[in-house]
Coordinates of C-alpha atoms in Angstrom, one line a residue:
M1 CA -25.1 14.4 -13.5
F2 CA -26.1 18.1 -12.7
P3 CA -28.4 19.7 -15.2
E4 CA -27.3 23.4 -14.0
L5 CA -23.7 22.0 -14.7
N6 CA -24.6 20.9 -18.3
N7 CA -26.3 24.2 -18.9
L8 CA -23.4 26.2 -18.0
L9 CA -21.3 24.0 -20.3
N10 CA -23.4 23.6 -23.2
T11 CA -23.6 20.0 -23.4
T12 CA -26.2 17.1 -22.7
P13 CA -25.9 13.4 -23.0
D14 CA -27.2 13.5 -26.3
R15 CA -24.4 15.7 -27.7
V16 CA -21.0 14.5 -26.4
E17 CA -17.7 16.4 -28.1
Q18 CA -15.1 14.1 -28.7
G19 CA -11.1 14.2 -28.3
K20 CA -11.5 16.4 -25.4
L21 CA -9.4 16.5 -22.2
T22 CA -11.2 18.2 -19.2
L23 CA -9.2 19.4 -16.1
L24 CA -11.0 19.4 -12.6
C25 CA -9.2 20.9 -10.1
D26 CA -10.2 21.8 -6.7
A27 CA -8.2 24.2 -4.1
K28 CA -9.3 24.7 -0.7
T29 CA -12.4 23.0 -1.0
D30 CA -13.7 19.4 -2.3
G31 CA -14.0 19.1 -5.7
S32 CA -15.2 15.7 -6.0
F33 CA -18.9 16.6 -7.2
L34 CA -17.4 17.3 -10.4
V35 CA -16.1 13.8 -10.8
H36 CA -19.3 12.7 -9.9
H37 CA -21.1 14.6 -12.5
F38 CA -19.1 13.8 -15.5
L39 CA -19.3 9.9 -14.2
S40 CA -22.7 10.2 -14.4
F41 CA -22.8 12.2 -17.4
Y42 CA -20.9 9.8 -20.0
L43 CA -22.8 6.7 -18.4
K44 CA -26.1 8.0 -19.3
A45 CA -24.6 9.5 -22.7
N46 CA -23.6 5.6 -23.1
C47 CA -20.0 5.9 -23.5
K48 CA -17.4 3.2 -22.5
V49 CA -15.7 4.5 -19.3
C50 CA -12.6 3.6 -17.7
F51 CA -12.6 4.9 -14.0
V52 CA -9.0 4.8 -12.3
A53 CA -10.1 5.6 -8.8
L54 CA -7.4 6.3 -6.6
I55 CA -8.8 8.2 -3.7
Q56 CA -12.2 6.5 -2.8
S57 CA -14.0 2.9 -2.8
F58 CA -16.1 1.5 -5.3
S59 CA -19.2 1.8 -3.0
H60 CA -18.9 5.2 -2.2
Y61 CA -19.2 6.2 -6.2
N62 CA -22.0 3.7 -6.5
I63 CA -24.0 5.5 -3.7
V64 CA -23.7 8.9 -5.1
G65 CA -24.0 7.4 -8.4
Q66 CA -27.6 6.4 -7.3
K67 CA -28.3 9.7 -6.0
L68 CA -27.9 10.8 -9.7
G69 CA -29.6 8.3 -11.6
V70 CA -26.8 5.6 -12.4
S71 CA -26.0 2.2 -11.1
L72 CA -22.3 1.6 -11.2
T73 CA -22.8 -1.8 -10.3
T74 CA -25.1 -2.5 -13.3
A75 CA -22.9 -0.6 -15.5
R76 CA -19.7 -2.8 -14.5
E77 CA -21.8 -5.7 -15.0
R78 CA -22.7 -4.8 -18.5
G79 CA -19.2 -3.8 -19.7
Q80 CA -19.8 -0.2 -19.9
L81 CA -17.6 0.6 -17.0
M82 CA -14.1 -0.6 -16.1
F83 CA -13.6 -0.1 -12.5
L84 CA -10.0 0.1 -11.2
E85 CA -10.4 0.5 -7.2
G86 CA -6.7 2.1 -6.2
L87 CA -7.7 1.5 -2.2
K88 CA -8.4 -2.4 -3.1
S89 CA -5.9 -3.0 -5.7
S90 CA -3.0 -1.9 -3.8
V91 CA -3.5 -4.9 -1.3
D92 CA -3.3 -7.1 -4.6
V93 CA -0.1 -5.6 -5.5
F94 CA 1.5 -6.5 -2.1
F95 CA 0.4 -9.8 -1.3
R96 CA -0.9 -11.6 -4.5
A97 CA 1.5 -13.1 -7.1
E98 CA 0.1 -11.5 -10.5
E99 CA 1.0 -13.5 -13.8
K100 CA 1.4 -9.8 -15.6
P101 CA 2.1 -6.9 -14.2
H102 CA -0.4 -4.9 -11.8
P103 CA -1.8 -2.0 -13.0
L104 CA -0.4 -0.3 -10.0
Q105 CA 3.0 -2.0 -10.0
F106 CA 5.0 0.9 -9.3
L107 CA 3.7 0.3 -5.6
R108 CA 6.3 -2.4 -5.5
E109 CA 9.0 -0.8 -7.3
A110 CA 12.1 1.3 -5.1
N111 CA 11.8 4.0 -7.7
A112 CA 8.2 4.5 -8.5
G113 CA 7.7 6.1 -11.8
N114 CA 6.9 3.3 -14.0
L115 CA 3.5 3.8 -14.9
Q116 CA 3.3 1.9 -18.3
P117 CA 1.3 -1.2 -16.5
L118 CA -1.3 1.6 -15.5
Y119 CA -1.5 2.9 -19.4
E120 CA -1.8 -0.9 -20.6
F121 CA -4.8 -1.2 -18.2
V122 CA -6.6 1.8 -19.9
R123 CA -5.6 1.0 -23.3
E124 CA -7.2 -2.5 -23.0
A125 CA -9.8 -1.4 -21.1
L126 CA -11.2 0.8 -23.8
Q127 CA -10.3 -1.0 -26.8
P128 CA -13.3 -1.0 -29.5
M129 CA -16.0 -4.1 -28.3
D130 CA -16.0 -7.3 -30.3
K131 CA -19.0 -7.3 -33.0
G132 CA -20.7 -9.9 -30.5
E133 CA -20.7 -7.6 -27.7
A134 CA -23.0 -4.4 -26.8
A135 CA -21.8 -1.4 -29.0
W136 CA -20.9 1.8 -26.8
R137 CA -20.3 5.7 -27.6
C138 CA -17.0 7.3 -27.5
P139 CA -14.3 6.0 -24.7
V140 CA -14.0 7.9 -21.7
L141 CA -11.0 7.9 -19.1
L142 CA -11.7 9.4 -15.9
V143 CA -9.1 9.8 -13.2
D144 CA -9.8 10.5 -9.4
D145 CA -7.3 12.0 -8.0
V146 CA -4.1 12.1 -10.3
S147 CA -2.2 13.9 -7.4
V148 CA -2.6 10.9 -5.6
L149 CA 0.3 9.7 -7.9
L150 CA 2.4 12.4 -6.6
S151 CA 1.7 11.3 -2.8
L152 CA 2.9 7.9 -3.7
G153 CA 6.3 8.8 -4.8
V154 CA 5.7 9.1 -8.8
G155 CA 7.4 12.1 -10.2
A156 CA 5.4 14.8 -11.7
V157 CA 7.4 14.5 -15.1
A158 CA 6.0 10.6 -15.0
V159 CA 2.7 11.2 -14.4
L160 CA 2.5 14.2 -17.2
D161 CA 4.0 11.4 -19.7
F162 CA 1.1 8.9 -18.4
I163 CA -1.4 11.7 -19.1
H164 CA 0.2 12.4 -22.5
Y165 CA 0.3 8.8 -23.7
C166 CA -3.3 8.2 -22.2
R167 CA -4.5 11.5 -24.1
A168 CA -2.7 10.0 -27.5
A169 CA -4.6 6.8 -27.1
V170 CA -7.9 8.1 -26.0
C171 CA -8.3 11.4 -27.3
C172 CA -6.7 11.3 -30.7
E173 CA -6.5 7.5 -31.7
L174 CA -10.0 6.4 -30.4
Q175 CA -11.6 9.6 -30.4
G176 CA -13.0 9.6 -26.9
N177 CA -12.5 11.9 -23.7
M178 CA -10.3 12.1 -20.9
V179 CA -11.6 13.8 -17.6
V180 CA -8.9 14.2 -14.6
L181 CA -9.0 15.5 -11.2
A182 CA -6.0 17.1 -9.6
H183 CA -5.5 19.0 -6.3
D184 CA -4.3 22.4 -6.0
S185 CA -2.3 22.2 -2.4
G186 CA -1.7 26.0 -2.5
D187 CA 1.8 25.3 -1.4
A188 CA 4.4 27.7 -3.3
E189 CA 7.4 25.2 -2.4
D190 CA 5.7 22.0 -4.0
E191 CA 7.2 22.5 -7.0
E192 CA 6.3 18.9 -7.9
N193 CA 2.2 19.7 -7.5
D194 CA 3.1 23.0 -9.7
I195 CA 4.6 21.3 -12.5
L196 CA 1.8 18.7 -12.7
L197 CA -1.0 21.3 -12.9
N198 CA 1.0 23.6 -15.1
G199 CA 1.3 20.4 -17.3
L200 CA -2.1 19.4 -17.2
S201 CA -3.4 22.9 -18.0
H202 CA -1.5 23.3 -20.8
Q203 CA -2.7 20.0 -22.6
S204 CA -6.5 20.6 -21.5
H205 CA -9.3 21.9 -23.6
L206 CA -11.5 22.7 -20.7
I207 CA -10.7 23.5 -16.7
L208 CA -12.9 23.6 -14.3
R209 CA -11.4 25.1 -11.1
A210 CA -13.4 24.7 -7.7
E211 CA -12.3 27.2 -5.0
G212 CA -13.1 27.8 -1.6
L213 CA -14.4 31.3 -0.6
A214 CA -11.6 33.7 0.8
T215 CA -14.2 34.7 3.3
G216 CA -14.3 31.2 4.7
F217 CA -17.2 28.9 5.5
C218 CA -20.9 30.1 4.0
R219 CA -24.0 27.8 4.6
D220 CA -25.7 29.0 1.6
V221 CA -22.5 29.5 -1.0
H222 CA -20.3 26.7 -0.7
G223 CA -17.6 28.0 -3.0
Q224 CA -16.9 29.1 -6.5
L225 CA -16.3 27.8 -10.1
R226 CA -13.9 29.1 -12.5
V227 CA -14.4 27.7 -16.3
L228 CA -11.6 28.3 -18.3
W229 CA -12.4 27.1 -22.5
R230 CA -8.4 27.2 -23.4
R231 CA -9.1 25.9 -27.1
P232 CA -12.6 27.2 -28.5
P233 CA -14.0 25.1 -31.6
Q234 CA -14.3 27.8 -33.7
P235 CA -10.8 29.3 -35.2
T236 CA -11.9 32.7 -35.1
A237 CA -12.8 32.9 -31.4
Q238 CA -10.7 34.0 -28.8
R239 CA -8.0 31.5 -27.6
D240 CA -9.3 31.5 -23.7
R241 CA -12.8 32.3 -22.3
S242 CA -13.3 32.1 -18.6
L243 CA -16.7 32.5 -16.5
I244 CA -17.0 32.4 -12.6
Y245 CA -20.1 31.1 -10.7
Q246 CA -20.6 30.6 -7.1
Y247 CA -22.3 27.1 -6.1
K248 CA -24.2 25.6 -3.5
I249 CA -24.2 21.7 -3.4
Q250 CA -27.4 19.9 -2.2
D251 CA -28.2 15.9 -1.6
K252 CA -29.2 15.4 -5.3
S253 CA -28.1 18.7 -7.5
V254 CA -26.0 22.0 -7.4
S255 CA -27.1 25.3 -7.8
F256 CA -24.8 27.8 -9.8
F257 CA -25.2 31.6 -9.6
A258 CA -23.4 34.9 -10.4
R259 CA -21.4 36.1 -7.7
G260 CA -23.3 37.8 -5.0
L261 CA -26.7 36.6 -6.6
S262 CA -27.4 33.8 -4.0
P263 CA -31.3 33.1 -3.4
A264 CA -30.4 33.5 0.2
V265 CA -28.8 37.1 -0.5
L266 CA -31.5 38.0 -2.6

């Protein structure tokens, strides 16, 4: 969890909004630091987290999480974290017989597009606990990186349907939150990616877009972050409000500053 990012978003683990969909987007840079922030943030907030990790291993997230003050191993053992490791689970889909459909069952289908088993996994993972088990705060679904589904042959419309059903279950029915990372390839001819990003943006309450610098690599400024609030809670407020910050990623933190005000420049 990065305190400076919490300050930008006006959030703390003690004050968690509910029923929100946050879209994380990266373009010409790596936006995974945002995923690590929200994962550690919600674990520290004592939320029940379902993490659909399609791009990295459990050990990778656990190592980064320890630097940010959380143990994914401990969270998983005590039932706070439900972790679907896409890299490892894909092997089970092809080489192990399952009694019920695997969450990534679409990998074995000729026409990939049926994400219902994945939705059922999410819904079951975030169901309210029995009375005898630990009580968690609001449920949270975290997906990294939803664009991988396009690379695996799933159409953008099917992915958006999956997100829509998850949002209905998690944000509306269970009054939880969703955080989804999507990659902007920047390819004007990639229609599927454009459809996915536009659809996700339309459903989102908050959009965090990490972008590489137009001038290229810089040692002291790693990129810029666009923050867009699409649906402010105040009914009289302007619908969309945006801010732009530059940032520098450090070993255990991220520094944010206004454009042109990097400490290295000043």
